[in-house]
Short mmCIF file of C-alpha atoms in Angstrom, two decimals:
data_model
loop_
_atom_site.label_atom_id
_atom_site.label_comp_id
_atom_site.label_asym_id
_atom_site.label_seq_id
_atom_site.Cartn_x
_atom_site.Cartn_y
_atom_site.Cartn_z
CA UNK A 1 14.83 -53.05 34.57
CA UNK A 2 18.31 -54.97 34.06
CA UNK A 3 21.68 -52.73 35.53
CA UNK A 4 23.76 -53.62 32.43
CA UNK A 5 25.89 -51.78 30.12
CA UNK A 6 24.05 -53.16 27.56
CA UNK A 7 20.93 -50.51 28.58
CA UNK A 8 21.24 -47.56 27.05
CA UNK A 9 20.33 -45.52 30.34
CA UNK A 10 22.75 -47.16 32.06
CA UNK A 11 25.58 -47.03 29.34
CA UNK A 12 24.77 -43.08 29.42
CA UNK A 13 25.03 -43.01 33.18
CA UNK A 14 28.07 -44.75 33.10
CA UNK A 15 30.06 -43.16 30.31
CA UNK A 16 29.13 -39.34 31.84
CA UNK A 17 29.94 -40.71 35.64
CA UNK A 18 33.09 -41.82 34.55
CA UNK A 19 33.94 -38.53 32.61
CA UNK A 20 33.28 -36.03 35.61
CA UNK A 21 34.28 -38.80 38.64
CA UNK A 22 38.23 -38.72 36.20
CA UNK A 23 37.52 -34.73 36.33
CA UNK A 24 36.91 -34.33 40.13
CA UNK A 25 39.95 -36.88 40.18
CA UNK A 26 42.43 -34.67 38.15
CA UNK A 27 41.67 -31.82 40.76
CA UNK A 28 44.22 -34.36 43.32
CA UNK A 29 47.08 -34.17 40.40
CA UNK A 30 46.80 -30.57 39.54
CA UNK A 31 47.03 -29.83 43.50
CA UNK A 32 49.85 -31.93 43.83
CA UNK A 33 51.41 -30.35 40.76
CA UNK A 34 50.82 -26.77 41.94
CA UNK A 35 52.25 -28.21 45.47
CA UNK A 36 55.11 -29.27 43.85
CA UNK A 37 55.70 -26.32 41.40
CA UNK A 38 55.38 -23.72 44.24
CA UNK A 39 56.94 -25.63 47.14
CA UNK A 40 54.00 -25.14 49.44
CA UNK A 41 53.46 -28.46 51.73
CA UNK A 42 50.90 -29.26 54.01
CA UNK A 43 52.87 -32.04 55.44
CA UNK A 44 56.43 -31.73 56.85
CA UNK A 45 57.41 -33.85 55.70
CA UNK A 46 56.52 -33.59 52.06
CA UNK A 47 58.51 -30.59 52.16
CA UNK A 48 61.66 -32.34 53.08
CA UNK A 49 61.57 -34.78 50.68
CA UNK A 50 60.12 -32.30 47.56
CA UNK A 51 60.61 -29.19 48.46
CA UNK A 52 62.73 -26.50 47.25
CA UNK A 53 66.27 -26.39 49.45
CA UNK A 54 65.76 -22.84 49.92
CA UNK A 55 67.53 -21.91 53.16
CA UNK A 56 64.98 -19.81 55.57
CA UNK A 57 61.69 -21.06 54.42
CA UNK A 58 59.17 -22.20 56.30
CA UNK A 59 58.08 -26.14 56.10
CA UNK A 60 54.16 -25.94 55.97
CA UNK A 61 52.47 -22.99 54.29
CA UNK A 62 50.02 -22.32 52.07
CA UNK A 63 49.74 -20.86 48.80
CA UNK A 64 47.32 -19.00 47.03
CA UNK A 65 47.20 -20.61 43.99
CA UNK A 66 47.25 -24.36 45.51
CA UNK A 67 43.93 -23.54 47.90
CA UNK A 68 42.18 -22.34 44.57
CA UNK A 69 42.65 -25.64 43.34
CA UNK A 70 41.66 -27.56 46.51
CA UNK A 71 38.66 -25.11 46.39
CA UNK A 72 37.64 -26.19 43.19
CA UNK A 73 37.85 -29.98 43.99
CA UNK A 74 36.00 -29.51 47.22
CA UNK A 75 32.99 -27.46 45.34
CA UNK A 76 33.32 -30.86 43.09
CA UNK A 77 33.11 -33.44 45.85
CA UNK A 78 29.97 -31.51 46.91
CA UNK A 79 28.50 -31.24 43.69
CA UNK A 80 29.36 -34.50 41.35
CA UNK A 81 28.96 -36.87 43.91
CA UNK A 82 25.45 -35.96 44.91
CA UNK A 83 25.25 -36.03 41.23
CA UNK A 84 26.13 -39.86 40.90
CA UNK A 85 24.12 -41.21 43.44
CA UNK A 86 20.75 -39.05 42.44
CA UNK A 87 21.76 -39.84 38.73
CA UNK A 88 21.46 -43.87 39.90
CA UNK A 89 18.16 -43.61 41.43
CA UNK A 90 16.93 -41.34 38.49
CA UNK A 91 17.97 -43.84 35.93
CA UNK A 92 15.86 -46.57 37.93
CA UNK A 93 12.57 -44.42 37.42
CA UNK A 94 13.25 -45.22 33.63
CA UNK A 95 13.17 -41.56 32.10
CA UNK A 96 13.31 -40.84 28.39
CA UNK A 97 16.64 -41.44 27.00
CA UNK A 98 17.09 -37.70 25.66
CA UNK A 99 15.63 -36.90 28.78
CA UNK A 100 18.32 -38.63 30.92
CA UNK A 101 21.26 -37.78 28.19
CA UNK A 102 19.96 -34.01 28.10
CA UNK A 103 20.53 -33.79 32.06
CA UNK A 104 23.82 -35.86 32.23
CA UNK A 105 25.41 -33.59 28.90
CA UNK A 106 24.08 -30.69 31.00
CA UNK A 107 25.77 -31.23 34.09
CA UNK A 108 28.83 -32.54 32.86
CA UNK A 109 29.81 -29.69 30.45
CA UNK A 110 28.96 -27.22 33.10
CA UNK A 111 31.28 -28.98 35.91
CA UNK A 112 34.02 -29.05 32.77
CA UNK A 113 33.44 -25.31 32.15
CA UNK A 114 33.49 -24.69 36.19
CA UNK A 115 36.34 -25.91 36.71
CA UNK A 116 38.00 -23.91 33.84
CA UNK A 117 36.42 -20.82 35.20
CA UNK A 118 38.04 -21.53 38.38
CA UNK A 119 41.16 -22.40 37.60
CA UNK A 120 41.84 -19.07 35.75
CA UNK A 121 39.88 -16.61 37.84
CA UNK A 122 37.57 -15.87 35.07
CA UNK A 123 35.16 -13.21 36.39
CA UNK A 124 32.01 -13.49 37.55
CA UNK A 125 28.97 -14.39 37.22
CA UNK A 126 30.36 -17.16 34.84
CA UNK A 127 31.28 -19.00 36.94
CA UNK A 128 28.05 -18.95 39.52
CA UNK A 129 26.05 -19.66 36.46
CA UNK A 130 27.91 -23.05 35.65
CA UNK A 131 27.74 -24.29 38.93
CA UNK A 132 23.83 -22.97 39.44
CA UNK A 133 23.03 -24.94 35.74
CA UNK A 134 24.98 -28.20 37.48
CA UNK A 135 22.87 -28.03 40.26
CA UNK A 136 19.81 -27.35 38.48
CA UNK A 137 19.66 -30.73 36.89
CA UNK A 138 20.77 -32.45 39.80
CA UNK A 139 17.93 -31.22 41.68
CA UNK A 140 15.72 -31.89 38.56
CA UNK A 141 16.73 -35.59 38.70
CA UNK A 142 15.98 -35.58 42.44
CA UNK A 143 12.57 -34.15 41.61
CA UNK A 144 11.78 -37.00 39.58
CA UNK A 145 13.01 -39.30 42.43
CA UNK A 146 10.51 -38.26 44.50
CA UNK A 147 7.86 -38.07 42.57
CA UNK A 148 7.86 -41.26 41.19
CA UNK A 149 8.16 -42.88 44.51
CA UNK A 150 5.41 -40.71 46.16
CA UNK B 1 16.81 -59.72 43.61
CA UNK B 2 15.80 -56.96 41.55
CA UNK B 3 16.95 -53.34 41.01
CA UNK B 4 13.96 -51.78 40.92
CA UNK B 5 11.82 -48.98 42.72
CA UNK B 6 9.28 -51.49 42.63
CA UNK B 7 11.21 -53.52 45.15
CA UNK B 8 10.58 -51.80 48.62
CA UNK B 9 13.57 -52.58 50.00
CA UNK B 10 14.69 -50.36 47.08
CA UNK B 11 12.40 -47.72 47.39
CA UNK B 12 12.77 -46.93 50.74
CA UNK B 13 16.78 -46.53 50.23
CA UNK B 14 16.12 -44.44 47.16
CA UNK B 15 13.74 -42.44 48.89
CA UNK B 16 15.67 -41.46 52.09
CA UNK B 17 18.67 -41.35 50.28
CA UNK B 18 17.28 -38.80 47.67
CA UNK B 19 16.01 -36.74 51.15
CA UNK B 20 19.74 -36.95 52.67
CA UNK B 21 21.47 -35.64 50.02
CA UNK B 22 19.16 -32.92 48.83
CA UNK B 23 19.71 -32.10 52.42
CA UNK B 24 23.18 -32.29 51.83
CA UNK B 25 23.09 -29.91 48.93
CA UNK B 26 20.66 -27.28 50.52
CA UNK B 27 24.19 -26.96 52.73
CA UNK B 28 25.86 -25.46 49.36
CA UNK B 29 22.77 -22.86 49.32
CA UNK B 30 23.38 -21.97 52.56
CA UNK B 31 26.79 -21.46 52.04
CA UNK B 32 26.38 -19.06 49.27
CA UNK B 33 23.34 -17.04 51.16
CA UNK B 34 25.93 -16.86 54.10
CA UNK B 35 28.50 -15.70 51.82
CA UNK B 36 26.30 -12.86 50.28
CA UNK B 37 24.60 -11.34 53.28
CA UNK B 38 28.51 -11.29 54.88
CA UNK B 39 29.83 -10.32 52.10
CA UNK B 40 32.34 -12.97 52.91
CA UNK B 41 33.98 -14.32 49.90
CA UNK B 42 36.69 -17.07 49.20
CA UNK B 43 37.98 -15.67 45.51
CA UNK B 44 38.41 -12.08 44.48
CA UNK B 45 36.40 -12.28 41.48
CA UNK B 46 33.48 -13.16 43.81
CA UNK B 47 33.65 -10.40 45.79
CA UNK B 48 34.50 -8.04 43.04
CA UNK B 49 30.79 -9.04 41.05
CA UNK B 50 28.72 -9.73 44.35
CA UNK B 51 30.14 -8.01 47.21
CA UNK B 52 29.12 -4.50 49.03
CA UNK B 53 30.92 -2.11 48.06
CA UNK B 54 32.13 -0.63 51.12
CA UNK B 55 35.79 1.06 50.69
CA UNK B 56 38.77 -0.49 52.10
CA UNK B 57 37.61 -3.83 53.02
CA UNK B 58 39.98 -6.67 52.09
CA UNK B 59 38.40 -8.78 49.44
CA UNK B 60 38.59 -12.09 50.94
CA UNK B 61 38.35 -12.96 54.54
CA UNK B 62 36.36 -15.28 56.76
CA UNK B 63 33.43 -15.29 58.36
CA UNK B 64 32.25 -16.70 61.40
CA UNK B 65 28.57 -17.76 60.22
CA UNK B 66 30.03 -18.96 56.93
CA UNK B 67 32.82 -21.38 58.33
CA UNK B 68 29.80 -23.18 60.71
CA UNK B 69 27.79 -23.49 57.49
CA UNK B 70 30.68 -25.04 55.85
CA UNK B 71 31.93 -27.19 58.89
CA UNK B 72 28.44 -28.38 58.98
CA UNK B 73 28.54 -29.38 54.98
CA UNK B 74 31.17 -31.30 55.93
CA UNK B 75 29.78 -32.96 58.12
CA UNK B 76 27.03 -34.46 56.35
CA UNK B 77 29.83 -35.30 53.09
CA UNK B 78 31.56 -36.78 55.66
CA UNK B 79 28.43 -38.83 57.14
CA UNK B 80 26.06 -39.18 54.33
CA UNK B 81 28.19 -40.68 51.67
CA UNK B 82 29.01 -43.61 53.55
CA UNK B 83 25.18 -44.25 54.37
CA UNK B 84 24.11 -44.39 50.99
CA UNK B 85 27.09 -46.65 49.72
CA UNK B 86 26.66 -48.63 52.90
CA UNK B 87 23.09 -48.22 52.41
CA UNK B 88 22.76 -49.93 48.58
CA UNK B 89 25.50 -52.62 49.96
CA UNK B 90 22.77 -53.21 53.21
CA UNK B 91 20.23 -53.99 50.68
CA UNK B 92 21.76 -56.44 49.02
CA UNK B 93 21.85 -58.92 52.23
CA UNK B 94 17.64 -58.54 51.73
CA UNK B 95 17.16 -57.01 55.50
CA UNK B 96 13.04 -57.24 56.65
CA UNK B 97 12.06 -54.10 55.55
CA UNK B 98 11.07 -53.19 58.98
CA UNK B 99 14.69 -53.24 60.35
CA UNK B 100 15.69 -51.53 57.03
CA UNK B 101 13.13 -48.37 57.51
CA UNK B 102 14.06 -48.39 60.64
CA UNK B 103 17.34 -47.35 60.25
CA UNK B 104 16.46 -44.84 57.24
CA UNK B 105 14.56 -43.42 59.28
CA UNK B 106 17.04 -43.16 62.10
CA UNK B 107 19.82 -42.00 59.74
CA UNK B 108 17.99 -39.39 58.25
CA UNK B 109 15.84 -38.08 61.61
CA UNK B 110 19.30 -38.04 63.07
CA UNK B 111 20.82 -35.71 60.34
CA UNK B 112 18.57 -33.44 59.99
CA UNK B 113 18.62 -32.73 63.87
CA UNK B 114 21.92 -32.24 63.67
CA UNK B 115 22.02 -29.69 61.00
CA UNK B 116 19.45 -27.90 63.54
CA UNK B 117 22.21 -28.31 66.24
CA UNK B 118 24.97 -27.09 63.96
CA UNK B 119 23.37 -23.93 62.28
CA UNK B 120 21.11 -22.80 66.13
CA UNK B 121 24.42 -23.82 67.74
CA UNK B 122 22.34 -25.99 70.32
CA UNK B 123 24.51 -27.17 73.45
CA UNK B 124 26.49 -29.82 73.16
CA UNK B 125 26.12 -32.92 73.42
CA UNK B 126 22.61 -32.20 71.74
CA UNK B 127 24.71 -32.57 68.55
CA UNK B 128 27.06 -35.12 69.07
CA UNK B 129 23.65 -37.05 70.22
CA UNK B 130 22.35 -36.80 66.78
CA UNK B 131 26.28 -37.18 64.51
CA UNK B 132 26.73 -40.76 66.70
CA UNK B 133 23.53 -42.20 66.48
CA UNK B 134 23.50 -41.64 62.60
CA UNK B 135 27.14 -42.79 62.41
CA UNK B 136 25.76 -46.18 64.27
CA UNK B 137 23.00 -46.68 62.09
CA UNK B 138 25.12 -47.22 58.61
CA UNK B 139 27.98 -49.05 61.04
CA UNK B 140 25.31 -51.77 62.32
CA UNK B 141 24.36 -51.66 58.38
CA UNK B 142 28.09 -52.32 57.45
CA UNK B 143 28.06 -54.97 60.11
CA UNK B 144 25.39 -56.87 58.66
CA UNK B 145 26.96 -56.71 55.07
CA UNK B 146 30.31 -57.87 56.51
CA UNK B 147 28.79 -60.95 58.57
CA UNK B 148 26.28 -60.87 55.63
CA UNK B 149 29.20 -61.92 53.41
CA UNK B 150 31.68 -63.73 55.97
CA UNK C 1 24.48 -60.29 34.75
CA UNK C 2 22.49 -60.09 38.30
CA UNK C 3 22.80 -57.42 40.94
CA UNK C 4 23.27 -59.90 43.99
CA UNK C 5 25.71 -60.85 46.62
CA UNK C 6 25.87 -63.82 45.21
CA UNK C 7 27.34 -62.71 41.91
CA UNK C 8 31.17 -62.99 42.89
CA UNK C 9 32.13 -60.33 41.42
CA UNK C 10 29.64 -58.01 43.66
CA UNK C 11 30.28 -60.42 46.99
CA UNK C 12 34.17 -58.89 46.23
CA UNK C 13 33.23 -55.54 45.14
CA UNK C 14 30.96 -54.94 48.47
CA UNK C 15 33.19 -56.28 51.08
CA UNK C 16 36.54 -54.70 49.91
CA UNK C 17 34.13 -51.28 49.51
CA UNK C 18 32.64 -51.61 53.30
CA UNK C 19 36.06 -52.52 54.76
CA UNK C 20 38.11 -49.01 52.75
CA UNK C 21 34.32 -47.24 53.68
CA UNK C 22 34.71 -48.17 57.73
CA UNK C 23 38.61 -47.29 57.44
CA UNK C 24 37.33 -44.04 56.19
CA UNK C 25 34.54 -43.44 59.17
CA UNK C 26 37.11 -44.49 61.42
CA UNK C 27 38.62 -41.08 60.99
CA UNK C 28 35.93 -39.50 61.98
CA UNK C 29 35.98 -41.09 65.38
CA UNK C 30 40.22 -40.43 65.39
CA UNK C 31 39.02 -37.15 64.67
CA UNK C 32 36.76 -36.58 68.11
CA UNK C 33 39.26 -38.62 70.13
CA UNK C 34 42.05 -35.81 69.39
CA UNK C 35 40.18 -33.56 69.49
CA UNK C 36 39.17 -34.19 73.09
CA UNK C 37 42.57 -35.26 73.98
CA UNK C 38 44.14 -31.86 73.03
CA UNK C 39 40.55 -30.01 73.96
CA UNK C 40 41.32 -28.38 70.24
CA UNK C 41 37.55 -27.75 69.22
CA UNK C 42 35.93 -26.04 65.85
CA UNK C 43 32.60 -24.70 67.96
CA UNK C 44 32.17 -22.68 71.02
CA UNK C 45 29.87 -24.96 72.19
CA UNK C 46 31.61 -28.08 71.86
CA UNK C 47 34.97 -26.61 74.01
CA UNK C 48 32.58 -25.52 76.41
CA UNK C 49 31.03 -28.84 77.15
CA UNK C 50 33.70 -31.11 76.72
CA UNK C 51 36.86 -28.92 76.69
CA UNK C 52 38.92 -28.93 79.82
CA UNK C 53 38.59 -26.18 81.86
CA UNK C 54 42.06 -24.34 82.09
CA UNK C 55 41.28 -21.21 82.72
CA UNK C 56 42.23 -18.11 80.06
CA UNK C 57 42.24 -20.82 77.28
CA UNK C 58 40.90 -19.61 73.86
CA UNK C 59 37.69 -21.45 73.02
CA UNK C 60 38.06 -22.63 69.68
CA UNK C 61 41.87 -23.39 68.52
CA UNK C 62 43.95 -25.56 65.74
CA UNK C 63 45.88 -28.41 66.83
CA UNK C 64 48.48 -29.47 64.43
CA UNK C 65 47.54 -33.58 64.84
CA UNK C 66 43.99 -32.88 64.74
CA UNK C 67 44.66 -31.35 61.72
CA UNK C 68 46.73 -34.18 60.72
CA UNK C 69 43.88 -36.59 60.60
CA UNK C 70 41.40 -34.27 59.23
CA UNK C 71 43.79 -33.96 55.95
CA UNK C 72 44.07 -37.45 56.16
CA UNK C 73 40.16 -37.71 56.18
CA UNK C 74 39.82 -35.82 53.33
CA UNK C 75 41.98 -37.47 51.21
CA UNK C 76 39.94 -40.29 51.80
CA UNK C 77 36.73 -38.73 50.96
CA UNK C 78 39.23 -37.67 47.71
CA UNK C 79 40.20 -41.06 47.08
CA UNK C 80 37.98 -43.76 48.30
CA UNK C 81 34.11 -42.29 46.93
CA UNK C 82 35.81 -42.34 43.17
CA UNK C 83 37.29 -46.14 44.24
CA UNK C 84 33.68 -47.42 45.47
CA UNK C 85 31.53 -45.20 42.10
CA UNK C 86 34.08 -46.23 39.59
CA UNK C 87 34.42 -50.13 41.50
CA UNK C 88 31.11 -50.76 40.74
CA UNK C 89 30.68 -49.41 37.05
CA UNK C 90 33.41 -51.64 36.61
CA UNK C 91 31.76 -54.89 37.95
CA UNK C 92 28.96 -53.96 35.60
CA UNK C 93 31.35 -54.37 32.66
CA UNK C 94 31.81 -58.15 33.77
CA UNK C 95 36.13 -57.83 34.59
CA UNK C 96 37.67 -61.23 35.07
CA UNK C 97 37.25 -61.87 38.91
CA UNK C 98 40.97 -62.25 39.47
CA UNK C 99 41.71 -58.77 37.52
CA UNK C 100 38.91 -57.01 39.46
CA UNK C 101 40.07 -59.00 43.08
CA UNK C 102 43.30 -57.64 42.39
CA UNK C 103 42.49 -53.91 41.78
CA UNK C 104 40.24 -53.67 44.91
CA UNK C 105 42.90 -55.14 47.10
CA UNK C 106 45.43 -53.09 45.65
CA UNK C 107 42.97 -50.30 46.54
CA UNK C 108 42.08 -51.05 49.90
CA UNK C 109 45.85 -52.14 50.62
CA UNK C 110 47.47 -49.03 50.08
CA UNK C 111 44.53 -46.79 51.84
CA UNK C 112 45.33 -48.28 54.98
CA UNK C 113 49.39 -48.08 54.43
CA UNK C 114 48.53 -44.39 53.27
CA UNK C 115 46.32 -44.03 56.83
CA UNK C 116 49.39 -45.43 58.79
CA UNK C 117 52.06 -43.36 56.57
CA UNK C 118 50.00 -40.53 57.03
CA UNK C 119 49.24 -40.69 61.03
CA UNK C 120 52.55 -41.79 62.09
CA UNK C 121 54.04 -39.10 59.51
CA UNK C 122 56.73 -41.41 58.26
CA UNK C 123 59.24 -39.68 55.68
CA UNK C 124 57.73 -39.51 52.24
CA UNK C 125 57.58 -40.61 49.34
CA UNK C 126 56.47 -43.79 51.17
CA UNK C 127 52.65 -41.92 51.61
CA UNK C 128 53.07 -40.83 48.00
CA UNK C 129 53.47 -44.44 46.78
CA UNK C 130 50.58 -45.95 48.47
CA UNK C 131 48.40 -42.78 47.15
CA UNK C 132 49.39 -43.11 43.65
CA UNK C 133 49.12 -46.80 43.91
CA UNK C 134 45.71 -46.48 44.92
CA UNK C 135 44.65 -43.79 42.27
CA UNK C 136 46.20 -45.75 39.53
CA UNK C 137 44.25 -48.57 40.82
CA UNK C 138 40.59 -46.71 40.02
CA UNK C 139 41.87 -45.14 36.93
CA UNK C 140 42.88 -48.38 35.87
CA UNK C 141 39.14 -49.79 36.12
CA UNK C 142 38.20 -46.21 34.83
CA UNK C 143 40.06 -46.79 31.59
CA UNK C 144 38.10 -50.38 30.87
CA UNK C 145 34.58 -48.95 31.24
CA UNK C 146 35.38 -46.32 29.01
CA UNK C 147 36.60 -49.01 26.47
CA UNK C 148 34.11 -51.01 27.20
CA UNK C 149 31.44 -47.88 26.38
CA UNK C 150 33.12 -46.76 23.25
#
């Protein structure tokens, strides 16, 4: 099997990689945004050089808002990147193509719809379920894994 | 050289690696187990759908059990990621796939001990044993891949 | 195009990824040397075996520059794993090898200023710089696979 973009499985791999590697990657501007926007540092000094002048304040403290985001790119760094490297060694056991597209669709609209039901506290169990389908097909990749190379 | 699991240089990566990070995302499962029995819960809308429903207990707070759990995720994100990129790279240089198992092997033995350590709370330096001699096995890997390249 | 180290473009890819990969598990080691210079531990059982042994000391504390490094450790795991899983997508869509030289040592120029900025806390926006720097770098090589998918 050739690694090229001209393969479709590869392509596929690729384009859906790329989509929810930018998406775990926009969780570092929205933090920095929210840091920004509500003047809560975790750095000194950050906060003398972009915070707020308010007299009184304290430099470092945290803020609700800001740890939801950092939540929601930690529960991505823990999810997406196993994601990549078990997607790699999935595509090199040569699935089906609607196969490998079903799984890669799959997880990447459920890490999209995650990360919405994160960011604006939607109740649960929508968001459980997003993460639970993400993981599902992760783990259904890694099944393959192993039982092609048993 | 070819990508392929019929390469056994390739195999053997793609098969410990697959074992590592499953391992790595059975720490997420943990997590949320932890989280339910405790009824420890890092959002409100968690705790509002799958907490107890014992009166007058703040929503969110932090658990003992559940911060190890995480601490020990961590860990292994912090650890594991660099083995497999490492790992890939080390294959490259075509290592004798003795030396190559052997530090698989090592690497993955290692981490799995130490999740043992983490979650029984073992003694120290039972655990610190088990992080450094993982840690050495993907920097002798990087080492090779450096002089590899030089 | 062949996966090899002898494919320039993966000889540049691989040693620019192991050298930003080691910076990052160097951290991990800064981490465990402040921690056992300041005897600020995360377990019971790691204070209790290496911890000094003032008496009527809590056993597991925060130290504000072990904290320091850990934040800079995880902005590495932020930063560095979409660098190294976009990098190599990008090699696959065959840059020119002066273009793709120059984004990975952009990258791996302004991690380590970022490390430095970071641990010696020098006044920002000088840490800002070399992290944006750095993220424009992989969204830059982000933005070509995507064209080069569509």
């Amino acid at each position: 099997m050739e690694i090229s973009l001209k393969n479709e499985l590869i392509a596929n791999l690729a384009w859906y990689t790329t989509i929810v590697v930018l998406k775990m990657m926009l969780m570092s501007t929205l933090t920095s945004v929210y840091r920004l926007r509500t003047s809560a540092f975790a750095n000194e000094e950050d906060a003398r050089t972009f915070g707020s002048t308010t007299k009184g304040k304290p430099f470092v403290y945290t803020n609700a808002a800001v740890e939801r985001v950092r939540r929601c790119h930690l529960n991505d760094i823990e999810n997406i990147i196993p994601f990549v490297i078990i997607g790699f060694l999935y595509v090199l056991t040569e699935p089906a193509i609607d196969t490998a597209i079903f799984h890669f669709q799959l997880f990447a609209g459920c890490r999209i719809a995650h990360m919405f039901c994160y960011l604006i506290s939607i109740p649960q169990p929508s968001r459980f379920v997003f993460y639970a389908a993400g993981y599902f097909a992760t783990l259904s990749m890694a099944f393959r894994i192993l039982t092609a190379l048993y």
